mmCIF file of C-alpha atoms in Angstrom:
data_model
loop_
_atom_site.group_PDB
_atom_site.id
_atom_site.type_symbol
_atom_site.label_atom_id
_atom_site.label_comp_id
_atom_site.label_asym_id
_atom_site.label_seq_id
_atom_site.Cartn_x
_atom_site.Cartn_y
_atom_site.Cartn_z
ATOM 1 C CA UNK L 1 20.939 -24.591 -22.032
ATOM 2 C CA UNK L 2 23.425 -27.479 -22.655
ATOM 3 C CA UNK L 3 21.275 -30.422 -22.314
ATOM 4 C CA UNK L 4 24.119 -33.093 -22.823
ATOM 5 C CA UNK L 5 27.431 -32.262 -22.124
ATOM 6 C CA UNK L 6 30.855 -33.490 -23.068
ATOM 7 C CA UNK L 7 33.117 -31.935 -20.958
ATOM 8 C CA UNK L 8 36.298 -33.350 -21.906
ATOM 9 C CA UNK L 9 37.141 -31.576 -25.151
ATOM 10 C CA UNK L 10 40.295 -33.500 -25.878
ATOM 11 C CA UNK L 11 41.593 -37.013 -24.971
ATOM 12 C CA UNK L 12 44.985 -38.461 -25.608
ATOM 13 C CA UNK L 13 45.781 -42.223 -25.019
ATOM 14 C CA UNK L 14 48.234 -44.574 -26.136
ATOM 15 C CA UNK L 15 47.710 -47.221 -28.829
ATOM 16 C CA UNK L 16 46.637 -50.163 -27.381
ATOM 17 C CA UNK L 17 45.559 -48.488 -24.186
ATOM 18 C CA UNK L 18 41.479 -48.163 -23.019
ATOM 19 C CA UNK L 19 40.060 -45.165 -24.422
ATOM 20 C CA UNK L 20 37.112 -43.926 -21.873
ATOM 21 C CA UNK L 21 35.153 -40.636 -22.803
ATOM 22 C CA UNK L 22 32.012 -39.310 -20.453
ATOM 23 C CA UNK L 23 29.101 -37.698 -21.140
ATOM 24 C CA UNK L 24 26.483 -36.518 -18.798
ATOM 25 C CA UNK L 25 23.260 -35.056 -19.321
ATOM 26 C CA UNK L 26 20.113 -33.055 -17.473
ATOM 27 C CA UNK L 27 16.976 -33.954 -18.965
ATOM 28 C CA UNK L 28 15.818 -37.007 -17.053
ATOM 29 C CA UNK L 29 13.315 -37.632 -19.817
ATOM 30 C CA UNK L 30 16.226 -38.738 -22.200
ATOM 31 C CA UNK L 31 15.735 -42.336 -22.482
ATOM 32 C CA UNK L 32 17.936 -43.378 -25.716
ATOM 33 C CA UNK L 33 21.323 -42.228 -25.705
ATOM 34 C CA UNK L 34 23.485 -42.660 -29.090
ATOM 35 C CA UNK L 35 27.458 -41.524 -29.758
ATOM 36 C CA UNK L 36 28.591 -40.611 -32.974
ATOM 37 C CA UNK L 37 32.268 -40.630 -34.887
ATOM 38 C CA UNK L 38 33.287 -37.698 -36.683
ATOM 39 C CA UNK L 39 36.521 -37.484 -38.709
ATOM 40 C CA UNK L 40 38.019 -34.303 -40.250
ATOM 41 C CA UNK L 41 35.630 -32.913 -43.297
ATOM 42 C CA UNK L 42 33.218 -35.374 -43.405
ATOM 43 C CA UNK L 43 29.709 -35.861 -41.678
ATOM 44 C CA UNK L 44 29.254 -37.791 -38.326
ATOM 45 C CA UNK L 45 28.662 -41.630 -38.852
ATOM 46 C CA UNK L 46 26.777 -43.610 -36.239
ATOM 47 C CA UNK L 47 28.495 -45.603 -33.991
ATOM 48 C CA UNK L 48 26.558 -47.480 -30.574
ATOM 49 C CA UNK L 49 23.449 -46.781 -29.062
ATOM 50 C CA UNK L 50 21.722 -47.556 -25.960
ATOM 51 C CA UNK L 51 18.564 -47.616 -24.546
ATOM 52 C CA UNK L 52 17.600 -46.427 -20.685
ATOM 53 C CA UNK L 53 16.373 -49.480 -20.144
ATOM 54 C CA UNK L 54 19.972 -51.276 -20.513
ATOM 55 C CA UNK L 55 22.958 -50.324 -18.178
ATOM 56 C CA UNK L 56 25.667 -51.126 -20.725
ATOM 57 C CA UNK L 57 25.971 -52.465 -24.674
ATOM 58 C CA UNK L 58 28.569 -53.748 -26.417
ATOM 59 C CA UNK L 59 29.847 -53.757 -30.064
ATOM 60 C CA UNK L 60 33.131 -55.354 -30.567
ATOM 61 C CA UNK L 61 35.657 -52.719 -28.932
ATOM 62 C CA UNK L 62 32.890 -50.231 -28.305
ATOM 63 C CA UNK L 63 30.977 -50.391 -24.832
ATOM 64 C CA UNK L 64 28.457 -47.927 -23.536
ATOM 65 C CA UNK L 65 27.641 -47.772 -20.056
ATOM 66 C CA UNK L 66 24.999 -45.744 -18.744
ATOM 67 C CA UNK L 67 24.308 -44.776 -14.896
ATOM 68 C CA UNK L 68 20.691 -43.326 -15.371
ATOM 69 C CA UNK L 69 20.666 -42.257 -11.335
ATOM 70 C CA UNK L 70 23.679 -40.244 -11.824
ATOM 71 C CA UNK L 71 22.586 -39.220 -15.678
ATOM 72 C CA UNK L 72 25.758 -40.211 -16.849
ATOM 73 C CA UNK L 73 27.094 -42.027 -19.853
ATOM 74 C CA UNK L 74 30.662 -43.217 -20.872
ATOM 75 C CA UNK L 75 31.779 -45.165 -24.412
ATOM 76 C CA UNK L 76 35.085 -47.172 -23.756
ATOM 77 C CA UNK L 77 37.364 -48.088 -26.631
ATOM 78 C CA UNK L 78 39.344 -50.972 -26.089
ATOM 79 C CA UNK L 79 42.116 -51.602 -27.521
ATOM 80 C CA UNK L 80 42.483 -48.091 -28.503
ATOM 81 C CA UNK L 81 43.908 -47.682 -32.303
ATOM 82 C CA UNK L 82 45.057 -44.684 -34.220
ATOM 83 C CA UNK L 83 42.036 -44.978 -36.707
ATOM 84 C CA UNK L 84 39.788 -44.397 -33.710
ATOM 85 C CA UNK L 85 41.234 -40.855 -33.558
ATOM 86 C CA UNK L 86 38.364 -38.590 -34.171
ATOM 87 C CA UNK L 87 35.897 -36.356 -32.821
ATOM 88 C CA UNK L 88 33.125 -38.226 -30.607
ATOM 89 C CA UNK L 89 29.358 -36.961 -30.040
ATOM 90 C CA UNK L 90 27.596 -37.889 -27.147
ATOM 91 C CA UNK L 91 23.650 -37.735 -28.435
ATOM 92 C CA UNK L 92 20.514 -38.458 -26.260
ATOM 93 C CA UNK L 93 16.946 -38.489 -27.285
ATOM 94 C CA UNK L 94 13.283 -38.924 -25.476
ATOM 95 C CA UNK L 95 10.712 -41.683 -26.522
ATOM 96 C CA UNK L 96 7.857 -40.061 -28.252
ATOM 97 C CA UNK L 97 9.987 -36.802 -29.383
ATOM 98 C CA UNK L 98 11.940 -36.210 -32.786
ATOM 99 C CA UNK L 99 14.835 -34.522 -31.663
ATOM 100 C CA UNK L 100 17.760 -35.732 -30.775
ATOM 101 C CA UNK L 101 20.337 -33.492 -28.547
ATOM 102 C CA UNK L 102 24.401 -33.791 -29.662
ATOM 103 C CA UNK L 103 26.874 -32.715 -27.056
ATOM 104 C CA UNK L 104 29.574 -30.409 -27.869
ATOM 105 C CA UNK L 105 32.248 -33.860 -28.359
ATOM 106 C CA UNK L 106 35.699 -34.874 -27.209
ATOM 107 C CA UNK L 107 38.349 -34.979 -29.449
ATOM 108 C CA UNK L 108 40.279 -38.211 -29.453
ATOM 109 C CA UNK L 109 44.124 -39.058 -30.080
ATOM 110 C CA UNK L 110 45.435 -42.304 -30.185
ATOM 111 C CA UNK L 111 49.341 -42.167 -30.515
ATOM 112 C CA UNK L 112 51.124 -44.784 -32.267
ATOM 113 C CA UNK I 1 27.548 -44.058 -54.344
ATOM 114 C CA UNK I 2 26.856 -41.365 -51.489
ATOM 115 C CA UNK I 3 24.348 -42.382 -48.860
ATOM 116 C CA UNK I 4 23.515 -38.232 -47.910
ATOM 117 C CA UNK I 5 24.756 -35.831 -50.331
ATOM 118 C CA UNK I 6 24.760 -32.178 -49.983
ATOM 119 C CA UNK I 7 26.318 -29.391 -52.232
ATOM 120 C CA UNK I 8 28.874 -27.348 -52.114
ATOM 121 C CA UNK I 9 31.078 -28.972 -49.761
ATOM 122 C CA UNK I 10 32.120 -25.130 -49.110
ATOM 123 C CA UNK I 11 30.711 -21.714 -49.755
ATOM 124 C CA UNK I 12 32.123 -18.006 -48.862
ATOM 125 C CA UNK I 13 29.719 -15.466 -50.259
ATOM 126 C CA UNK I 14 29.326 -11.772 -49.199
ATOM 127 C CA UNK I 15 26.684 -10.722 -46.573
ATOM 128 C CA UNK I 16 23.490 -9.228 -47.836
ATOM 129 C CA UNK I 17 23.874 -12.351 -50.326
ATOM 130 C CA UNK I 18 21.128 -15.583 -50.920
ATOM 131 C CA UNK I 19 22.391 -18.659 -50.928
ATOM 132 C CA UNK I 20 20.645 -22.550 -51.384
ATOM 133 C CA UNK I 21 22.318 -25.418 -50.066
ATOM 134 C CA UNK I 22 21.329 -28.743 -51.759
ATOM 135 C CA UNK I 23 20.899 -32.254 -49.929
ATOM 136 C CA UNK I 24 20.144 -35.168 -51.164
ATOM 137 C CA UNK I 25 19.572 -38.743 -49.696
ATOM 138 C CA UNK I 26 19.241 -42.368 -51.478
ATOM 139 C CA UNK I 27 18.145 -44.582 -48.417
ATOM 140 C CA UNK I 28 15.059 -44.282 -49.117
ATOM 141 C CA UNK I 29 14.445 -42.813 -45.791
ATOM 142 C CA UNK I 30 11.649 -41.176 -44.350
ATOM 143 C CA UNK I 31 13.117 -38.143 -42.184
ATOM 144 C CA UNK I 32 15.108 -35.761 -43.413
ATOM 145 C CA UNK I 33 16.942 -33.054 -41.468
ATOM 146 C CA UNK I 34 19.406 -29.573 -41.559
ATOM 147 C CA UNK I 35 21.563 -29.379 -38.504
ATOM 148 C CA UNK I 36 24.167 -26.707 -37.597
ATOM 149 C CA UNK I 37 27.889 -26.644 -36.012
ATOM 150 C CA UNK I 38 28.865 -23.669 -34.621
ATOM 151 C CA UNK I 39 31.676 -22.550 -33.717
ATOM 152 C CA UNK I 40 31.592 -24.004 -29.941
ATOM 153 C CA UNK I 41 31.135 -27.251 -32.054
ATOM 154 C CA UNK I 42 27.857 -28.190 -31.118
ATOM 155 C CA UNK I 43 25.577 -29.750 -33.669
ATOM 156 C CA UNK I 44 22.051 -27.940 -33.501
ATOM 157 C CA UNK I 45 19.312 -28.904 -35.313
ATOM 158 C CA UNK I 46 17.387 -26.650 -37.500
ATOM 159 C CA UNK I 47 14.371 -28.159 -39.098
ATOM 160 C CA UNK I 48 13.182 -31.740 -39.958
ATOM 161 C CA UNK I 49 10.588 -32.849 -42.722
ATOM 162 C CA UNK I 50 9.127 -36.524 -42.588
ATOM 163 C CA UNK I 51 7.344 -37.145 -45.869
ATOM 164 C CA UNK I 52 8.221 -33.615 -46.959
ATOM 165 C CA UNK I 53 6.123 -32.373 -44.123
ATOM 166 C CA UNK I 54 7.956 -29.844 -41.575
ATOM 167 C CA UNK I 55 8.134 -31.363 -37.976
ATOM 168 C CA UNK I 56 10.537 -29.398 -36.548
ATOM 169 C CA UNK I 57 11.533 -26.132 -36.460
ATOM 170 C CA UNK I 58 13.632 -25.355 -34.199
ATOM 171 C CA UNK I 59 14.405 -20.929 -33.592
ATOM 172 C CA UNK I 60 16.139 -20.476 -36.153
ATOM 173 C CA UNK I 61 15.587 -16.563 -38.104
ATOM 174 C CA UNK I 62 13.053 -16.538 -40.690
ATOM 175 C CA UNK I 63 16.027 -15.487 -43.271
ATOM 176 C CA UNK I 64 16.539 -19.671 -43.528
ATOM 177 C CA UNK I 65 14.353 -21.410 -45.275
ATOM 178 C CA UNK I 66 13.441 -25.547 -45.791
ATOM 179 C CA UNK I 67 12.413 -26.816 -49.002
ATOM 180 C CA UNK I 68 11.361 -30.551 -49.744
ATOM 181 C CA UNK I 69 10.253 -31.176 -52.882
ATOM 182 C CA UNK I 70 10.099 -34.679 -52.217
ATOM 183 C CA UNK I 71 11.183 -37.051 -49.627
ATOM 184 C CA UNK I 72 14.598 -37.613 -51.243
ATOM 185 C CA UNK I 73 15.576 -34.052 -51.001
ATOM 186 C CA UNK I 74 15.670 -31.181 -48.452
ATOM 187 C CA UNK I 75 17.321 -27.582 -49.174
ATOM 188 C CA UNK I 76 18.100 -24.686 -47.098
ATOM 189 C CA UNK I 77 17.644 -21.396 -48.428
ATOM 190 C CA UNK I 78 19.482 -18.462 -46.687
ATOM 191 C CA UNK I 79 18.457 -14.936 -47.238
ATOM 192 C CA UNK I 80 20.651 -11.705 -46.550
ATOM 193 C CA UNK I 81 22.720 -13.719 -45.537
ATOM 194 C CA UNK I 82 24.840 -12.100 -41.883
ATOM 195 C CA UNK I 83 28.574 -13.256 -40.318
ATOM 196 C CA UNK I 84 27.045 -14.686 -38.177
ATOM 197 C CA UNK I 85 26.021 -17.510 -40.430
ATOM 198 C CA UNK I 86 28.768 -18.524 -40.669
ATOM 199 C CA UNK I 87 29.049 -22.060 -39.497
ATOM 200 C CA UNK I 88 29.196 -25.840 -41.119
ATOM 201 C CA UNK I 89 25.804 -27.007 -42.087
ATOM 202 C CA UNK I 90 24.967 -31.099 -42.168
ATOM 203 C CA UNK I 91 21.920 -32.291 -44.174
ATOM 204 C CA UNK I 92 21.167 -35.760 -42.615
ATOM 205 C CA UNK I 93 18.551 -38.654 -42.916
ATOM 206 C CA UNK I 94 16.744 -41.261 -40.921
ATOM 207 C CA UNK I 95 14.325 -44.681 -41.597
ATOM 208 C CA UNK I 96 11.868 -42.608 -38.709
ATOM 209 C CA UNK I 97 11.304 -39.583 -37.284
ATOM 210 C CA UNK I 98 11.672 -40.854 -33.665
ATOM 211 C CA UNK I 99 14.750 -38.760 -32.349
ATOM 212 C CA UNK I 100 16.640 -42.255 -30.922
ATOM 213 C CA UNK I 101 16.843 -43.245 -34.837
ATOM 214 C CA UNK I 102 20.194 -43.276 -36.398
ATOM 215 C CA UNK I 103 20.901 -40.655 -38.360
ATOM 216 C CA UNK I 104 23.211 -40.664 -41.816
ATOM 217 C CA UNK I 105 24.863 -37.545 -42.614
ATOM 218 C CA UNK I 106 26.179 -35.639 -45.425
ATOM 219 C CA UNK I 107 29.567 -34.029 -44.904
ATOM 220 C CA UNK I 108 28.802 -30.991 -44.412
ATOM 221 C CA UNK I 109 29.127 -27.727 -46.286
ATOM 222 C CA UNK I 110 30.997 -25.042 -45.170
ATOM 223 C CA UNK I 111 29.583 -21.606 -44.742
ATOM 224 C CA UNK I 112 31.675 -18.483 -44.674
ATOM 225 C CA UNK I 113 30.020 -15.171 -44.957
ATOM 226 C CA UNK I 114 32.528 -11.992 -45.357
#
């Protein structure tokens, strides 16, 4: 039972470009949503974060938006650059519980 | 100096076999946790300790088992160890145990049973 799903599993997008990768989800408990950064052989580093009770945060070139009525999320990249190329987790989480629920994630290219 | 450290960074080992995996973590954090990516690439989680107390355990087979000795430090023990193991294993940390709480990870180590 895939509670958040990524179902893009590979993006490609020109430097400079807007990257824009989705996630959606089912469990309308889910009230903190959080995406991730993964590069080749090492461990998943933390990137933005947002809470149901916001419809969109921004940090620098990162920007999560979040449409809780359609149970959808989306981080957009902008300007896109070749270091962002990576694998991206989707993660959501309920207020009171201690798990946290990691999508399957979208693999990114930025070409030079 | 490593935030979340786990050894080995890879492992291949026969089935039938027992194997530990070490983690380690210098935040000072509370929450500790063993997560797994399988082949479909999704990132499961396993078990979590806070305070070396076990607050999640998610099913996993009773062949893997959590050990914290101490808040610092949680290792998985395997036992008879199948192919179906086989997967990348991330040790990670957070300040709380509330799920929304950024988590550090460790880079993984690499399980391959043959």
């Amino acid at each position: 039972d895939q509670q958040v799903k990524q179902n893009s599993p590979s993006l490609s997008v020109q430097e400079g470009r807007i990257s824009i990768l989705n996630c959606d989800y089912t469990n309308s408990m889910f009230d903190y949503f959080l995406w991730y950064k993964k590069y080749p052989a090492e461990g998943p580093t933390f990137l933005i974060s947002i809470s149901s009770i916001k419809d969109k945060n921004e940090d620098g070139r990162f920007t999560v938006f979040l449409n809780k009525s359609a149970k959808h999320l989306s981080l957009h990249i902008v300007p896109s650059q070749p270091g962002d190329s990576a694998v991206y987790f989707c993660a959501a989480s309920e207020t009171g519980g201690f798990k946290t629920i990691f999508g399957a994630g979208t693999r990114l290219f930025v070409k030079a | 100096d490593t935030a979340v450290s786990q050894t080995p960074k890879y492992l291949v080992t026969q089935m039938g076999n027992d194997k530990s995996i070490k983690c380690e973590q210098n935040l000072g954090h509370d929450t500790m946790y063993w997560y797994k990516q399988d082949s479909k690439k999704f990132l499961k989680i396993m078990f979590s300790y806070n305070n070396k107390e076990l607050i999640i355990n998610e099913t996993v087979p009773n062949r893997f088992s959590p050990k914290s000795p101490d808040k610092a430090h949680l290792n998985l023990h395997i036992n008879s160890l199948e192919l179906g193991d086989s997967a990348v294993y991330f040790c990670a940390s957070s300040r709380t145990r509330s799920g929304g709480t950024e988590a550090f990870f460790g880079q993984g180590t690499r399980l391959t049973v043959v």
